[in-house]
Structure formats: C-alpha cells, structure tokens
Short mmCIF file of C-alpha atoms and ligand atoms in Angstrom, two decimals:
data_model
loop_
_atom_site.label_atom_id
_atom_site.label_comp_id
_atom_site.label_asym_id
_atom_site.label_seq_id
_atom_site.Cartn_x
_atom_site.Cartn_y
_atom_site.Cartn_z
CA MET A 669 2.92 64.16 -38.15
CA ASN A 670 2.64 66.23 -41.33
CA ALA A 671 -0.87 67.69 -38.99
CA THR A 672 1.39 68.45 -36.42
CA LEU A 673 4.48 70.29 -38.23
CA ASP A 674 1.73 72.49 -40.03
CA GLN A 675 0.35 73.77 -36.88
CA LEU A 676 3.68 73.85 -34.84
CA CYS A 677 4.98 76.25 -38.27
CA ALA A 678 1.58 78.65 -37.72
CA ILE A 679 2.64 78.90 -34.53
CA VAL A 680 6.10 79.54 -34.31
CA GLY A 681 6.84 80.35 -38.13
CA ALA A 682 7.97 77.52 -40.85
CA GLY A 683 11.74 79.46 -40.43
CA HIS A 684 12.01 78.10 -36.52
CA VAL A 685 10.86 74.81 -37.47
CA LEU A 686 13.81 72.60 -38.70
CA THR A 687 13.44 69.25 -40.17
CA ALA A 688 16.30 68.79 -42.77
CA PRO A 689 19.19 67.10 -40.90
CA ASP A 690 21.62 69.57 -41.96
CA ASP A 691 19.65 72.23 -39.61
CA GLN A 692 19.18 70.04 -36.91
CA ARG A 693 22.81 68.82 -36.40
CA ALA A 694 23.90 70.69 -33.89
CA TYR A 695 20.32 69.55 -31.30
CA VAL A 696 20.35 66.26 -32.38
CA VAL A 697 23.75 65.66 -30.60
CA ASP A 698 25.01 66.36 -27.32
CA TRP A 699 28.22 67.66 -26.23
CA MET A 700 29.92 64.54 -25.21
CA LYS A 701 29.47 63.10 -28.53
CA LYS A 702 27.61 60.30 -26.42
CA TYR A 703 24.32 60.55 -27.47
CA HIS A 704 22.88 60.62 -31.17
CA GLY A 705 18.96 61.19 -31.57
CA ARG A 706 16.94 62.15 -34.56
CA ALA A 707 14.34 64.47 -34.01
CA LEU A 708 10.96 65.14 -36.14
CA ALA A 709 11.58 69.03 -36.03
CA VAL A 710 13.62 71.46 -33.87
CA VAL A 711 11.08 73.94 -32.99
CA ARG A 712 12.53 77.10 -31.62
CA PRO A 713 9.71 79.58 -29.91
CA GLY A 714 10.07 83.10 -29.84
CA SER A 715 7.89 83.64 -26.30
CA THR A 716 6.20 82.01 -23.80
CA ALA A 717 2.80 82.22 -25.71
CA GLU A 718 4.24 80.08 -28.61
CA VAL A 719 5.84 77.95 -26.04
CA ALA A 720 2.35 76.93 -24.55
CA ALA A 721 1.15 76.73 -27.77
CA VAL A 722 3.59 74.41 -28.91
CA LEU A 723 3.00 72.14 -25.89
CA ARG A 724 -0.80 72.39 -26.20
CA CYS A 725 -0.39 71.05 -30.01
CA CYS A 726 2.03 68.28 -28.81
CA ASN A 727 0.11 67.20 -26.15
CA GLU A 728 -2.66 66.71 -28.37
CA ALA A 729 -1.26 64.68 -30.74
CA GLY A 730 0.71 63.00 -28.41
CA VAL A 731 4.00 63.87 -29.44
CA ALA A 732 7.07 63.94 -26.97
CA VAL A 733 9.05 67.30 -26.33
CA ILE A 734 12.58 67.55 -25.45
CA PRO A 735 13.01 70.67 -24.06
CA GLN A 736 16.70 72.49 -24.92
CA GLY A 737 18.66 75.19 -24.12
CA GLY A 738 22.42 75.45 -24.93
CA ASN A 739 23.16 71.54 -25.13
CA THR A 740 26.09 71.69 -22.97
CA GLY A 741 24.39 69.12 -20.48
CA MET A 742 26.17 65.95 -19.26
CA ALA A 743 23.56 63.21 -18.65
CA GLY A 744 22.14 63.13 -21.95
CA GLY A 745 19.12 64.83 -20.79
CA ALA A 746 18.49 67.23 -23.93
CA THR A 747 18.92 64.60 -26.67
CA PRO A 748 16.24 62.69 -28.63
CA ASP A 749 15.56 59.10 -28.62
CA ASP A 750 16.17 57.54 -32.33
CA SER A 751 12.52 57.51 -33.52
CA GLY A 752 12.89 60.45 -35.47
CA ARG A 753 9.29 61.41 -33.61
CA GLN A 754 10.34 63.76 -30.88
CA VAL A 755 10.39 67.20 -30.91
CA ILE A 756 13.51 69.45 -30.09
CA LEU A 757 12.18 72.85 -28.52
CA SER A 758 15.02 74.68 -28.20
CA LEU A 759 14.33 78.04 -25.76
CA THR A 760 17.64 79.60 -27.47
CA ARG A 761 15.28 82.75 -28.96
CA MET A 762 13.99 83.43 -25.62
CA ASN A 763 16.92 85.46 -24.63
CA LYS A 764 15.75 88.76 -23.27
CA ILE A 765 16.80 90.32 -19.77
CA ARG A 766 13.78 91.52 -18.68
CA ASP A 767 14.11 93.28 -15.51
CA LEU A 768 17.01 94.19 -12.92
CA ASP A 769 16.36 95.83 -9.73
CA PRO A 770 18.81 97.10 -7.98
CA VAL A 771 16.65 97.49 -4.75
CA GLY A 772 15.52 94.14 -4.39
CA ASN A 773 18.73 92.66 -6.06
CA THR A 774 17.15 90.41 -8.64
CA ILE A 775 17.17 89.73 -12.21
CA THR A 776 14.36 88.44 -13.94
CA VAL A 777 15.55 86.87 -17.54
CA ASP A 778 13.99 84.38 -20.34
CA ALA A 779 14.94 80.91 -19.98
CA GLY A 780 17.01 80.78 -23.01
CA CYS A 781 19.23 83.90 -22.37
CA ILE A 782 23.21 82.83 -21.89
CA LEU A 783 24.46 82.17 -18.76
CA ALA A 784 27.63 84.59 -19.15
CA ALA A 785 24.61 87.59 -20.41
CA VAL A 786 22.99 86.94 -17.22
CA GLN A 787 26.61 87.54 -15.55
CA MET A 788 27.51 90.65 -17.69
CA ALA A 789 23.79 92.11 -17.26
CA ALA A 790 24.73 91.81 -13.65
CA ASN A 791 28.28 93.13 -13.66
CA ASP A 792 27.28 96.54 -15.86
CA ALA A 793 24.54 97.35 -13.19
CA GLY A 794 27.01 97.33 -10.50
CA ARG A 795 26.16 93.60 -9.60
CA PHE A 796 27.32 89.94 -9.46
CA PHE A 797 25.26 86.57 -10.40
CA PRO A 798 27.76 84.31 -9.12
CA LEU A 799 26.62 80.86 -11.23
CA SER A 800 29.87 80.08 -12.72
CA LEU A 801 30.85 76.73 -15.02
CA GLY A 802 33.20 76.06 -17.95
CA ALA A 803 29.70 75.95 -20.24
CA GLU A 804 28.80 79.53 -19.35
CA GLY A 805 29.53 80.73 -22.71
CA SER A 806 26.80 78.96 -24.37
CA CYS A 807 24.39 77.03 -21.09
CA THR A 808 21.26 78.78 -20.62
CA ILE A 809 19.69 79.64 -17.25
CA GLY A 810 16.80 77.37 -18.37
CA GLY A 811 19.06 74.54 -18.58
CA ASN A 812 21.15 75.20 -15.21
CA LEU A 813 18.01 75.42 -13.42
CA ALA A 814 16.32 72.45 -15.25
CA THR A 815 19.75 70.58 -14.07
CA ASN A 816 20.01 72.42 -10.57
CA ALA A 817 23.59 73.50 -12.13
CA GLY A 818 26.51 73.45 -9.36
CA GLY A 819 29.72 75.06 -11.05
CA VAL A 820 32.73 76.38 -9.02
CA ALA A 821 31.04 79.30 -6.66
CA VAL A 822 28.59 76.42 -4.85
CA LEU A 823 30.94 77.08 -1.86
CA ARG A 824 29.94 80.68 -1.31
CA TYR A 825 26.82 81.30 -2.94
CA GLY A 826 24.86 77.67 -3.57
CA ASN A 827 23.69 76.00 -6.97
CA ALA A 828 21.40 77.02 -9.27
CA ARG A 829 18.13 76.50 -7.20
CA GLU A 830 19.89 78.73 -3.99
CA LEU A 831 20.37 81.61 -6.98
CA ALA A 832 16.30 81.36 -8.07
CA LEU A 833 13.47 83.70 -6.48
CA GLY A 834 10.76 82.78 -8.96
CA LEU A 835 10.10 80.80 -12.20
CA GLU A 836 7.65 80.93 -15.03
CA VAL A 837 6.73 77.31 -16.51
CA VAL A 838 4.35 76.05 -19.09
CA LEU A 839 3.05 72.69 -18.22
CA ALA A 840 2.35 69.80 -20.51
CA ASP A 841 -0.98 70.84 -21.24
CA GLY A 842 0.07 74.10 -22.50
CA ARG A 843 -1.32 75.91 -19.28
CA ILE A 844 1.32 79.10 -17.93
CA TRP A 845 1.99 79.27 -13.99
CA ASP A 846 3.06 82.62 -13.45
CA GLY A 847 5.28 82.29 -10.39
CA LEU A 848 7.55 84.90 -11.36
CA GLN A 849 7.84 86.62 -7.84
CA ALA A 850 10.57 87.67 -6.52
CA LEU A 851 10.04 86.96 -2.86
CA ARG A 852 12.45 86.42 -0.35
CA LYS A 853 9.98 84.61 2.08
CA ASP A 854 6.49 82.82 0.74
CA ASN A 855 5.29 80.34 2.77
CA THR A 856 1.91 79.33 1.13
CA GLY A 857 2.29 76.06 0.99
CA TYR A 858 4.51 73.60 -1.25
CA ASP A 859 7.20 75.03 -2.91
CA LEU A 860 6.22 74.68 -6.45
CA ARG A 861 9.36 76.57 -7.88
CA ASP A 862 11.70 73.79 -6.41
CA LEU A 863 9.94 70.93 -8.12
CA PHE A 864 10.68 72.59 -11.29
CA ILE A 865 14.04 73.21 -10.34
CA GLY A 866 16.39 69.57 -11.09
CA SER A 867 13.46 68.18 -12.99
CA GLU A 868 15.50 68.16 -15.86
CA GLY A 869 12.63 69.01 -18.53
CA THR A 870 10.01 66.14 -17.24
CA LEU A 871 7.65 68.51 -15.72
CA GLY A 872 7.31 71.47 -17.86
CA VAL A 873 9.75 74.04 -19.85
CA ILE A 874 11.03 77.26 -17.85
CA THR A 875 10.32 79.74 -19.83
CA ALA A 876 11.49 82.54 -17.47
CA ALA A 877 13.29 82.80 -13.77
CA VAL A 878 13.58 85.71 -11.29
CA LEU A 879 17.33 85.44 -9.82
CA LYS A 880 19.16 86.57 -7.01
CA LEU A 881 22.08 88.99 -7.42
CA HIS A 882 25.14 89.64 -5.04
CA ALA A 883 27.11 92.24 -4.24
CA ALA A 884 30.46 92.61 -6.80
CA PRO A 885 33.49 90.71 -5.43
CA VAL A 886 36.16 93.77 -6.11
CA ALA A 887 38.99 92.09 -4.14
CA GLN A 888 40.41 88.92 -5.18
CA ALA A 889 42.97 86.40 -5.34
CA THR A 890 43.41 83.08 -7.26
CA ALA A 891 46.34 80.30 -6.04
CA MET A 892 47.51 76.66 -7.81
CA MET A 893 48.83 74.95 -4.77
CA ALA A 894 50.61 71.64 -5.56
CA LEU A 895 50.00 69.05 -2.77
CA PRO A 896 52.33 65.86 -1.63
CA ASP A 897 49.37 63.41 -2.26
CA ARG A 898 45.47 63.61 -2.85
CA ASP A 899 44.75 63.31 1.03
CA ALA A 900 45.89 66.67 1.85
CA ALA A 901 43.47 68.34 0.50
CA LEU A 902 40.92 67.64 3.12
CA ALA A 903 43.50 69.34 5.29
CA LEU A 904 44.17 72.40 3.61
CA PHE A 905 40.57 73.22 2.83
CA THR A 906 39.97 73.09 6.71
CA ARG A 907 42.49 75.48 7.10
CA LEU A 908 41.58 77.82 4.24
CA ARG A 909 37.59 77.81 5.15
CA GLY A 910 38.54 77.87 9.07
CA ARG A 911 40.70 81.22 8.35
CA VAL A 912 38.37 82.95 5.90
CA GLY A 913 34.87 81.27 5.89
CA ASP A 914 32.74 82.46 3.39
CA ARG A 915 35.22 84.51 1.25
CA LEU A 916 36.92 81.02 -0.10
CA THR A 917 34.32 81.26 -3.12
CA ALA A 918 36.14 78.30 -4.85
CA PHE A 919 38.31 75.44 -3.74
CA GLU A 920 38.69 72.79 -7.17
CA PHE A 921 40.75 69.55 -6.63
CA MET A 922 42.78 67.74 -9.81
CA THR A 923 44.90 64.94 -9.31
CA ARG A 924 48.02 64.64 -11.01
CA ASN A 925 46.12 62.00 -14.48
CA CYS A 926 43.87 64.91 -14.84
CA VAL A 927 46.70 68.00 -15.18
CA ASP A 928 49.21 65.74 -17.47
CA LEU A 929 45.81 64.75 -19.78
CA VAL A 930 45.21 68.75 -20.04
CA LEU A 931 48.78 69.44 -20.77
CA LYS A 932 48.74 67.08 -23.39
CA GLN A 933 45.03 67.78 -24.74
CA VAL A 934 44.81 71.55 -24.43
CA ALA A 935 46.60 74.26 -26.44
CA GLY A 936 48.26 77.13 -24.42
CA ALA A 937 47.74 75.60 -20.83
CA SER A 938 51.01 75.38 -18.73
CA LEU A 939 51.92 74.48 -15.22
CA PRO A 940 53.60 76.70 -13.26
CA PHE A 941 55.56 73.97 -11.24
CA ALA A 942 58.38 72.30 -11.94
CA ALA A 943 57.06 68.99 -12.08
CA VAL A 944 53.48 67.23 -11.92
CA PRO A 945 52.66 67.05 -8.08
CA PRO A 946 50.63 63.84 -7.01
CA ALA A 947 47.23 66.51 -6.58
CA ILE A 948 46.77 69.62 -7.19
CA VAL A 949 44.23 72.53 -5.25
CA LEU A 950 42.68 75.71 -7.43
CA ALA A 951 41.47 77.97 -4.47
CA GLU A 952 39.57 81.51 -4.98
CA LEU A 953 39.25 84.03 -1.99
CA SER A 954 36.87 86.94 -2.82
CA ASP A 955 35.53 90.33 -1.15
CA THR A 956 33.26 92.91 -1.41
CA ASP A 957 35.86 94.97 0.27
CA ALA A 958 38.24 96.38 -1.60
CA GLY A 959 40.29 97.08 1.16
CA THR A 960 41.38 93.74 2.22
CA ASP A 961 44.59 92.34 1.23
CA LEU A 962 43.17 89.05 -0.18
CA PRO A 963 47.21 87.90 -1.81
CA ALA A 964 48.38 89.03 1.60
CA LEU A 965 46.23 86.70 3.62
CA LEU A 966 46.42 83.94 0.71
CA GLU A 967 50.55 83.87 1.54
CA ASP A 968 50.14 83.86 4.98
CA LEU A 969 47.81 80.60 4.56
CA LEU A 970 49.61 78.71 2.09
CA ALA A 971 52.65 79.52 4.19
CA ALA A 972 51.31 77.62 6.85
CA ALA A 973 49.63 75.27 4.68
CA ILE A 974 53.77 74.20 3.39
CA GLU A 975 54.86 74.38 7.20
CA ALA A 976 52.41 71.93 8.17
CA GLY A 977 52.90 69.69 4.85
CA GLU A 978 49.58 70.04 3.66
CA ALA A 979 51.44 71.66 0.47
CA THR A 980 54.72 71.30 -1.27
CA ASP A 981 54.39 74.25 -3.29
CA ALA A 982 51.81 77.28 -4.44
CA VAL A 983 51.86 80.06 -6.73
CA ILE A 984 49.64 83.14 -6.27
CA ALA A 985 48.27 84.84 -9.42
CA GLN A 986 49.88 88.33 -9.90
CA SER A 987 47.38 89.42 -12.50
CA GLY A 988 43.83 88.65 -14.23
CA GLU A 989 45.80 86.83 -16.49
CA GLN A 990 47.91 84.68 -14.53
CA ALA A 991 44.69 83.66 -12.83
CA LYS A 992 43.11 82.72 -16.26
CA ALA A 993 45.74 80.74 -16.92
CA LEU A 994 45.05 78.75 -14.03
CA TRP A 995 41.92 78.23 -13.98
CA ARG A 996 42.93 77.46 -17.57
CA ILE A 997 44.21 74.25 -16.39
CA ARG A 998 41.20 73.70 -14.09
CA GLU A 999 38.52 74.09 -17.06
CA GLY A 1000 40.18 72.13 -19.61
CA ILE A 1001 39.54 68.61 -18.22
CA SER A 1002 36.18 68.34 -19.72
CA GLU A 1003 37.93 68.92 -23.06
CA ALA A 1004 40.66 67.36 -22.67
CA GLN A 1005 38.90 64.15 -21.96
CA VAL A 1006 36.64 64.58 -25.07
CA ARG A 1007 39.77 64.94 -27.31
CA ALA A 1008 41.06 61.81 -25.03
CA GLY A 1009 38.37 59.34 -26.30
CA LYS A 1010 35.64 58.58 -23.86
CA THR A 1011 35.65 58.15 -20.54
CA ILE A 1012 33.48 56.52 -17.82
CA LYS A 1013 32.48 59.36 -16.06
CA HIS A 1014 30.95 59.56 -12.14
CA ASP A 1015 29.76 62.93 -10.58
CA ILE A 1016 29.51 61.72 -7.40
CA ALA A 1017 28.76 63.43 -3.66
CA LEU A 1018 30.26 62.87 -0.62
CA PRO A 1019 29.94 63.65 2.37
CA ILE A 1020 33.11 66.11 3.03
CA GLY A 1021 34.84 64.65 6.12
CA GLN A 1022 34.92 61.13 3.91
CA LEU A 1023 36.36 62.18 0.70
CA ALA A 1024 40.11 60.78 1.39
CA ALA A 1025 38.71 57.60 2.86
CA PHE A 1026 36.24 57.11 0.00
CA MET A 1027 39.24 57.72 -2.69
CA ASP A 1028 41.51 55.28 -1.19
CA GLU A 1029 38.80 52.56 -0.68
CA CYS A 1030 37.29 53.56 -4.57
CA GLU A 1031 40.27 53.13 -6.26
CA ARG A 1032 41.51 49.29 -4.67
CA VAL A 1033 37.95 48.49 -5.44
CA VAL A 1034 38.26 49.13 -8.80
CA GLU A 1035 42.14 48.32 -9.66
CA ALA A 1036 41.15 45.26 -7.94
CA ALA A 1037 38.84 44.45 -10.47
CA CYS A 1038 39.82 45.86 -13.70
CA PRO A 1039 43.68 46.36 -13.43
CA GLY A 1040 45.27 49.21 -15.37
CA LEU A 1041 42.39 51.74 -15.57
CA ASN A 1042 43.59 55.45 -15.67
CA PHE A 1043 41.78 57.41 -12.95
CA LEU A 1044 40.69 60.87 -13.58
CA VAL A 1045 39.71 62.62 -10.44
CA PHE A 1046 38.82 65.91 -10.30
CA GLY A 1047 36.12 68.23 -8.93
CA HIS A 1048 34.58 70.72 -6.63
CA LEU A 1049 36.42 69.29 -3.44
CA GLY A 1050 34.80 72.03 -1.23
CA ASP A 1051 31.18 71.07 -2.16
CA GLY A 1052 31.93 67.07 -1.74
CA ASN A 1053 31.54 66.85 -5.26
CA LEU A 1054 33.92 64.75 -7.57
CA HIS A 1055 34.43 63.96 -10.63
CA TYR A 1056 35.64 60.34 -10.49
CA ASN A 1057 35.92 59.58 -14.08
CA LEU A 1058 37.70 56.24 -15.32
CA GLN A 1059 39.80 56.34 -19.23
CA ARG A 1060 40.80 52.65 -20.58
CA ALA A 1061 43.90 51.04 -19.73
CA PRO A 1062 46.36 50.90 -22.31
CA HIS A 1063 46.11 47.35 -23.42
CA MET A 1064 42.44 47.43 -23.59
CA ASP A 1065 40.06 48.79 -27.09
CA ASP A 1066 37.47 51.10 -26.71
CA GLU A 1067 34.62 48.34 -26.87
CA ALA A 1068 36.15 45.97 -24.45
CA PHE A 1069 36.42 49.01 -21.98
CA TYR A 1070 33.19 50.42 -22.90
CA ALA A 1071 31.70 46.74 -21.68
CA LEU A 1072 33.10 47.25 -18.61
CA THR A 1073 30.76 50.48 -17.84
CA GLY A 1074 27.70 48.51 -16.08
CA SER A 1075 30.22 46.46 -13.88
CA LEU A 1076 32.62 50.21 -13.08
CA ASN A 1077 29.24 52.03 -12.72
CA ALA A 1078 28.16 49.40 -9.57
CA LEU A 1079 31.10 49.22 -8.33
CA VAL A 1080 31.48 53.05 -7.44
CA HIS A 1081 28.21 53.93 -7.01
CA ASP A 1082 27.68 50.78 -4.59
CA LEU A 1083 30.44 52.31 -2.92
CA VAL A 1084 29.18 56.34 -2.82
CA HIS A 1085 25.86 54.57 -1.68
CA ARG A 1086 27.27 52.74 1.34
CA TYR A 1087 28.98 56.24 2.33
CA ARG A 1088 25.71 57.60 1.93
CA GLY A 1089 26.70 59.59 -1.08
CA SER A 1090 24.66 60.38 -4.21
CA ILE A 1091 24.82 59.31 -7.48
CA SER A 1092 24.21 62.92 -9.34
CA ALA A 1093 26.00 65.43 -7.80
CA GLU A 1094 25.25 68.65 -10.42
CA HIS A 1095 24.27 67.15 -13.48
CA GLY A 1096 21.46 64.98 -13.37
CA VAL A 1097 20.05 61.96 -14.06
CA GLY A 1098 18.88 62.69 -17.35
CA GLN A 1099 19.31 59.13 -19.77
CA LEU A 1100 22.93 58.67 -18.54
CA ARG A 1101 21.91 57.78 -14.58
CA ARG A 1102 18.49 56.56 -15.51
CA ASP A 1103 18.30 52.65 -15.13
CA GLU A 1104 20.93 53.49 -12.37
CA LEU A 1105 18.31 55.48 -10.58
CA PRO A 1106 16.41 52.56 -8.78
CA ARG A 1107 18.95 50.58 -7.50
CA TYR A 1108 20.14 53.73 -5.07
CA LYS A 1109 16.31 56.10 -4.95
CA SER A 1110 14.33 54.52 -1.87
CA GLY A 1111 10.88 53.10 -3.12
CA VAL A 1112 9.10 55.81 -1.55
CA ALA A 1113 11.37 58.30 -2.69
CA LEU A 1114 10.89 56.94 -6.22
CA GLN A 1115 7.18 56.66 -5.88
CA MET A 1116 6.77 60.17 -5.26
CA MET A 1117 8.67 61.01 -8.60
CA LEU A 1118 6.97 58.67 -10.65
CA ASP A 1119 3.15 59.98 -8.95
CA LEU A 1120 3.88 63.94 -9.46
CA LYS A 1121 5.98 63.22 -13.18
CA ARG A 1122 1.86 61.83 -13.92
CA LEU A 1123 0.50 64.37 -11.93
CA PHE A 1124 2.21 67.38 -13.77
CA ASP A 1125 2.42 64.87 -17.51
CA PRO A 1126 -0.28 62.26 -17.86
CA GLY A 1127 0.90 62.24 -21.25
CA ASN A 1128 4.38 61.51 -20.37
CA ILE A 1129 4.95 63.96 -23.38
CA LEU A 1130 7.80 65.89 -21.60
CA ASN A 1131 11.41 64.16 -21.59
CA PRO A 1132 9.90 60.79 -21.73
CA GLY A 1133 12.41 58.21 -20.97
CA LYS A 1134 15.20 60.99 -19.16
CA LEU A 1135 15.44 60.56 -15.04
CA LEU A 1136 12.92 58.18 -14.88
CA GLN A 1137 11.99 55.08 -17.08
CA SER A 1138 8.88 55.51 -19.22
P1 LIG B 2381 20.90 71.52 -21.98
O1 LIG B 2381 21.80 70.59 -22.14
O2 LIG B 2381 20.13 71.82 -23.08
O3 LIG B 2381 19.41 70.85 -21.14
C1 LIG B 2381 19.60 69.70 -20.28
C2 LIG B 2381 18.70 69.74 -19.14
O4 LIG B 2381 17.68 70.52 -18.80
C3 LIG B 2381 17.88 68.67 -20.32
O5 LIG B 2381 17.45 68.00 -19.64
C4 LIG B 2381 16.97 69.67 -21.40
O6 LIG B 2381 15.92 68.88 -21.16
C5 LIG B 2381 16.54 70.28 -19.69
N1 LIG B 2381 15.93 71.90 -20.11
C6 LIG B 2381 16.68 72.64 -21.04
N2 LIG B 2381 16.38 74.02 -20.69
C7 LIG B 2381 15.39 73.66 -20.08
C8 LIG B 2381 14.00 74.60 -19.74
N3 LIG B 2381 14.19 76.23 -20.15
N4 LIG B 2381 13.00 73.97 -19.02
C9 LIG B 2381 13.11 72.69 -18.98
N5 LIG B 2381 13.97 71.97 -19.19
C10 LIG B 2381 15.33 72.29 -19.78
N6 LIG B 2381 27.23 71.81 -15.10
C11 LIG B 2381 27.53 72.19 -13.62
O7 LIG B 2381 26.75 71.72 -12.56
N7 LIG B 2381 28.95 72.26 -12.99
C12 LIG B 2381 30.02 72.77 -13.86
O8 LIG B 2381 30.89 72.89 -13.02
C13 LIG B 2381 29.53 72.21 -14.95
N8 LIG B 2381 30.60 72.44 -16.06
C14 LIG B 2381 30.78 71.88 -17.12
C15 LIG B 2381 31.58 72.35 -18.29
C16 LIG B 2381 31.53 71.86 -19.55
C17 LIG B 2381 33.00 72.39 -20.51
C18 LIG B 2381 30.29 71.56 -20.24
C19 LIG B 2381 29.91 71.23 -21.71
C20 LIG B 2381 28.98 71.18 -18.80
C21 LIG B 2381 29.25 71.25 -18.06
N9 LIG B 2381 27.99 71.39 -16.82
C22 LIG B 2381 28.45 71.56 -15.87
C23 LIG B 2381 27.16 70.43 -17.40
C24 LIG B 2381 25.92 71.23 -17.50
O9 LIG B 2381 24.77 70.72 -16.58
C25 LIG B 2381 25.68 73.06 -17.73
O10 LIG B 2381 26.24 73.56 -19.08
C26 LIG B 2381 24.28 73.73 -17.96
O11 LIG B 2381 23.54 73.70 -16.60
C27 LIG B 2381 23.49 72.66 -18.81
O12 LIG B 2381 22.96 74.06 -19.51
P2 LIG B 2381 22.19 73.83 -21.12
O13 LIG B 2381 21.11 75.27 -21.46
O14 LIG B 2381 23.38 73.53 -21.89
O15 LIG B 2381 21.20 72.56 -20.98
C1 LIG B 2382 33.29 70.38 -14.30
O1 LIG B 2382 33.28 70.25 -13.12
O2 LIG B 2382 34.46 70.65 -15.13
C2 LIG B 2382 31.61 69.53 -14.92
O3 LIG B 2382 31.10 69.47 -14.10
C3 LIG B 2382 32.24 69.25 -16.41
C4 LIG B 2382 33.02 67.64 -16.56
O4 LIG B 2382 31.83 67.00 -15.31
O5 LIG B 2382 33.56 67.25 -17.15
ZN1 LIG B 2383 31.48 70.15 -12.10
#
C-alpha cells in the first residue's frame, strides 16, 4: 500500500494525496450522513493525464477507486467502504471551462466544474445551461452525468443525459477515450457516451464533457398553488401543460407534511397562504420572447383552475425575490428532512397518469403494514418522479424504524414495479438500491450490465459494490 501511495504522490504531488483523517473528513461521509467510510487516500488530480496515471497505477495494484465530485449524491455512490483500502478520486481540482461555442451552442467543461459555475459561464455568454437542482452550488458536472441527474427543469430540457453531446472518459486501465465531440448527429454504431452517463463511476471516470446550451429565457413567471387534495395536481398539470406546452419549465409538487417540516426546520421559510393546504404545486413558466406576458397568462390559467376546483388559492411572484422565497420552500425539503432525523427515502418514477392512483394505493398499503408513519411526498410531478419518503411514527424509536427499512422498501418498490415504474428516477442506485435492483431488473438486463462491467473494468477497481453487487 505504501508503494501505491508513493506512486500516487509522484503523479499528483504529495499535497494532493490526503491521508490524514482530518483532511479526509468531508470526503468519507455522504451529504445525508447516512454512509460513513474510510479511505487509503483522497487523491486530487489536476488533469486528465493525471487521472489516467492514477487509474493505471491503481489498476495495476488492484486498489479500488471511488470517483467523487461534489459529494452531494443521494445513493451513497461516492462513499468508500470501511476497509480503509479504497482510494477516493476527487475531481474538484479539474474545474476549467474549456470552451464556449456560441454558434454550435455548446460549452466544453472539465468534469469537476461546479454546476452553478457552468450556469454562470453560459449566462455570461448570453446563453442558458438549464440543468438545475438544489445542490447546484456544490455538485459537479461529472457527478451530474455519472448519476444522470434530473432536477427541476427536466420537464422542458430533459435530464443530464439529454444535455450532453460528448464526453472524455478515462477507463479503468488508464486509457483515455476522447469522445469530446460537439455533434448533434453521429450514427457510427453503439453510443458509448450514453453508456457512461448514469453508470455512477463504475465503467470509467468522466473527465470532461461537451454540453448543450439553450437560448436564455427572458420572460418568467412563478406561481405557488394551494390544492384541495393531492389528486388535483394531475388535473392542474394537464391544464397548464396543455395550454402553455414547453413554456411550463417546472411543476413541483409537495404534500402538507413536507411544507410543515420546512416551516419548522428552515429559517426564513414562509408560506404565502393563511393555512397549509393538503398539497402545493410550485410552477414556473419561461419564454425566450420578452414580449410574452407570462404573469398574465398564468393568472388566467390559475383563475380557471380555481374555478374548476383544481386549486383553492394561488400566488404569483411579483419579483425575483418573491420567486426565490417560493422556491425556498421547495428547495428546503431535503435540508429539513436531514435536520428532522433520518427518513427512509424512495426516488421513484411512474407513468404520470398513474400518480394519483399510486399515491392512494401506496398510502393504504404502508399504513396497513405500519400504522402512524409520516409520509413526506414531494417531487418533480411533471416528470412522473416522486420522492416518496417515510419518517418514523411518533411512538417509534429510530432503531425500530430502521429495522423496517427492508420491508418498507419492498412494499413501496413492489407497488412501483406493479405500476411499471422505476425504483430510481434520478438519484441512481449507488449502495442504497444495489441489493434491490435484482428484484426489479430482468435477468437479461442485469446480465448485460454485468457483462459490460466486466468488459470495461475486468479488475473491478471502479466503484466496486456500487450499482452492481461485486
Ligand atoms: P457525487 O455525489 O460526488 O457522486 C455521485 C456519483 O457519481 C457517485 O457514484 C460517484 O462515484 C460518481 N461520480 C462523480 N463524479 C464522477 C466522474 N467525474 N466520473 C465518474 N463518476 C463520477 N439529484 C437529482 O437528480 N435531482 C435533484 O433535484 C437533486 N436535488 C438535490 C438536492 C440536494 C440538496 C442534494 C444534496 C442533492 C440533490 N440531488 C439531486 C442528488 C445528486 O445526484 C446531485 O446533487 C448530483 O448529480 C451529484 O453530483 P456530485 O458531483 O455531488 O456527485
Ligand atoms: C429534490 O428533488 O429536492 C432532490 O432530489 C433531493 C431529495 O430527494 O431530497
Ligand atoms: Zn429530486
């Protein structure tokens, strides 16, 4: 092991090989504080060539490598095991914007670029990079692509996969694949780029990406709507989307319990309604045409929705500050949950039209099996993606609650499977869902994934034990 550490120091410089527990602290625990690991070292390369040399060295020594970006992932994918023999490969020093092409409408960035920095660079050039999520101030493009992140603008612009044109990837044995093409069309066989997107660091290390830019929206309107019940959300979504189409860029849903929790746990959060309604939708409209009066359009739509009984009240933000305050309630849910104590989380995708039926049935099934749990249901309803989280019942202690994790996961996910949904919509599989995957993926699909893993990483050094059982 010492010889490997010496080689790693020679590659990236001793100052970028962190071995002291204090220096490693922020890297060995995940954002939710659910997974705690230990590492031989945290290695911080400064270039693609250094990533390649690190992987070559670790592959030859049989040392496992855990790629890590901003460490904001929600499936434990970036946390090492507790052996103390794995190396964390942190990409955050690789944070350069390599190129911005206003004609091709693309931006080429190092994988360690923080998402917000990419948004900013696009903005400075009069363009728009639409990937947007609560962790955008610290997550990286490499992590976004490795998890195929979603967020709050998928409805209009798609998830990370749909925003990527080309990738540069270092393979397990240190070879570099230069797939940094900015092509909108390329039908020369298997799509290697798409194999790496969503592979959670198990097939290769993404070192750079060419991303699509869009025209910057100049007109925007944000509204929060109080719903009479959660089922009304689908009618409201159908109304808004049917009328404004792609101008509906976000349609975020949250149930009363989530709002109650945010109001209790997040400083400065306040609701624009007199009482907390059974459910809330936060919707955003945007347009690249400054002449469109989106607030007026939204006002018409909301009046019609109230008339039809799909909403009981609505507020349209009158300023950027007010819009931010509305978003604070939505974006505060993750933080509020962490503060309130751990939850059993589910990040599920369902056919949109089945969401109401699913929520009704799932609540009945879970309540019957385990009465008194607190349901924290929120998410990107317009994408069919719910964060279906459960908090312990008041009479339970943490231990008794966690003992139910396996059975509650099975209840929720079996039902998701019956509705032909997915047990991971946007957070990935990591170690959180790894052991459940075989229950829901077909044998054929799982075998193809295992075969690919063996082909790309025969020594099983890349994020072993994540996504697939090793
Ligand atoms: P990390 O956490 O560092 O890593 C995540 C995975 O990617 C790991 O498996 C890791 O090994 C791998 N990886 C990282 N970098 C590379 C690389 N360069 N090459 C290969 N593999 C790599 N996700 C959503 O999809 N939608 C949301 O709305 C959303 N909201 C969030 C809100 C909050 C407050 C938080 C904390 C997280 C949220 N997330 C959300 C979860 C998370 O997926 C994203 O934050 C982000 O995509 C992870 O990026 P990261 O750089 O932090 O990756
Ligand atoms: C969100 O939509 O806020 C996230 O995906 C984070 C979470 O599920 O907590
Ligand atoms: Zn989400």
